XYZ file of C-alpha atoms in Angstrom:
156
model
C 65.164 157.994 22.992
C 66.265 155.391 25.976
C 69.999 156.335 25.496
C 69.777 160.092 25.923
C 67.012 159.648 28.630
C 69.542 157.479 30.667
C 72.654 159.959 29.733
C 70.717 162.664 31.080
C 69.553 160.544 34.325
C 73.587 159.750 34.633
C 74.586 163.453 33.999
C 72.541 164.535 37.138
C 73.408 162.014 39.475
C 77.057 162.485 38.551
C 76.739 166.143 39.772
C 75.233 165.346 42.866
C 77.357 162.251 43.799
C 80.512 163.823 42.687
C 81.065 166.057 45.946
C 80.033 163.358 48.002
C 82.521 160.688 46.306
C 85.390 163.382 46.334
C 84.776 163.774 50.263
C 84.670 160.186 50.621
C 87.969 159.598 49.281
C 89.404 162.104 51.247
C 88.006 160.882 54.449
C 89.760 157.427 53.003
C 93.086 159.115 52.480
C 93.061 161.116 55.766
C 92.372 157.693 57.548
C 94.629 155.730 56.014
C 97.475 158.196 56.910
C 96.226 158.493 60.568
C 96.666 154.564 60.926
C 99.631 154.021 58.946
C 101.756 151.707 61.104
C 104.990 153.057 62.371
C 108.858 151.955 61.684
C 109.613 148.711 63.307
C 112.254 148.850 66.053
C 113.520 145.886 66.991
C 116.767 145.224 68.138
C 119.039 142.740 66.408
C 119.445 139.437 67.919
C 121.149 136.202 67.096
C 118.421 133.435 66.155
C 118.643 129.770 65.326
C 120.781 128.415 68.645
C 124.619 128.122 68.288
C 124.945 127.428 64.913
C 126.652 130.192 62.205
C 124.566 131.267 59.182
C 127.066 128.875 56.983
C 126.247 125.951 59.242
C 122.592 126.674 58.928
C 122.662 126.719 55.131
C 124.443 123.544 54.982
C 122.631 121.902 57.169
C 119.635 123.089 55.103
C 121.243 121.692 51.963
C 121.848 118.462 53.194
C 118.362 118.175 54.394
C 117.060 119.189 50.749
C 119.508 116.462 49.297
C 118.155 113.845 51.707
C 114.723 115.081 50.864
C 115.298 114.255 47.190
C 116.651 110.893 47.946
C 113.945 110.203 50.087
C 111.191 111.175 47.404
C 113.160 109.329 44.641
C 113.399 106.054 47.118
C 109.624 106.326 47.990
C 108.956 106.797 44.229
C 110.951 103.567 43.767
C 109.166 101.798 46.371
C 105.811 102.766 45.204
C 106.662 101.631 41.257
C 107.818 98.226 42.887
C 104.703 97.657 44.554
C 102.662 98.533 41.679
C 104.611 96.550 39.474
C 104.458 93.400 41.999
C 100.666 94.133 42.272
C 100.302 94.072 38.262
C 102.448 90.760 38.692
C 100.553 89.169 41.032
C 96.968 89.952 39.208
C 98.860 88.563 35.823
C 99.868 85.757 37.581
C 96.350 85.149 39.115
C 94.827 85.297 35.669
C 97.344 83.021 33.993
C 96.454 80.422 36.548
C 92.737 80.927 36.363
C 93.321 80.385 32.316
C 95.084 77.310 33.223
C 92.172 75.961 35.184
C 90.056 76.816 32.396
C 92.108 74.938 29.629
C 92.638 71.946 32.022
C 89.032 71.765 32.743
C 88.312 72.029 28.817
C 91.515 69.291 27.915
C 89.195 66.892 30.616
C 85.643 67.424 29.192
C 87.163 66.932 25.657
C 88.915 63.374 27.145
C 85.465 62.474 28.152
C 83.480 63.467 25.169
C 86.384 61.373 23.399
C 86.146 58.286 25.629
C 82.242 58.522 25.541
C 82.475 58.670 21.884
C 84.782 55.891 21.569
C 82.858 53.766 23.993
C 79.636 54.329 21.924
C 81.744 53.367 18.872
C 82.990 50.166 20.190
C 79.612 49.377 21.527
C 78.026 50.014 18.296
C 80.677 48.071 16.488
C 80.054 45.098 18.958
C 75.847 45.225 18.864
C 76.993 45.058 14.496
C 78.950 42.042 14.793
C 77.060 40.364 17.093
C 74.057 40.887 14.667
C 76.244 39.844 11.639
C 77.385 36.502 13.198
C 73.889 35.745 14.385
C 72.635 36.211 10.840
C 75.266 34.331 9.466
C 74.516 31.474 11.992
C 70.853 31.585 10.894
C 71.461 31.957 7.244
C 69.561 34.452 6.987
C 70.490 36.890 4.181
C 71.892 40.384 5.456
C 69.778 43.227 5.229
C 72.068 45.772 5.203
C 74.015 44.596 2.115
C 73.855 44.550 -1.429
C 73.283 41.173 -2.760
C 74.632 40.470 -6.219
C 72.483 38.037 -8.106
C 73.184 36.446 -11.390
C 70.660 37.658 -13.787
C 71.860 36.197 -17.453
C 72.099 32.501 -16.908
C 75.344 32.696 -19.323
C 78.071 34.902 -19.009
C 78.580 36.721 -22.246
C 82.069 36.696 -24.061
C 82.961 40.441 -25.219
């Protein structure tokens, strides 16, 4: 029902607007015809200075070749600059890593020296303690004393 109503409305409009649209199209065609540009009447002139066309073409060709070389050169310079920047960045990172490794090595050496100093200090104190005990005749607390439990050794 909706489709048939819409198509009836469209048909009604098309009858009324058909003649108006045709008249507008005719007016547009008439306006285009009236305002059409006329033919161009220019007297031929020699342009481009004193060079002939062949010389101008040759000059254009040379400029094109030169511009290609210039572009290639520019690209190569850009690539070289980029490589140099990357190389500088890599060297910078290597230097940072080298400094870190050196600091770590120094820290390890210091820790090793502290460990050795502590070991030597402990060894010194233990040796002094042992010597003091030997001088005083006291039994050693750290060592196991072997006692003879059997008065006679058995022969096996």
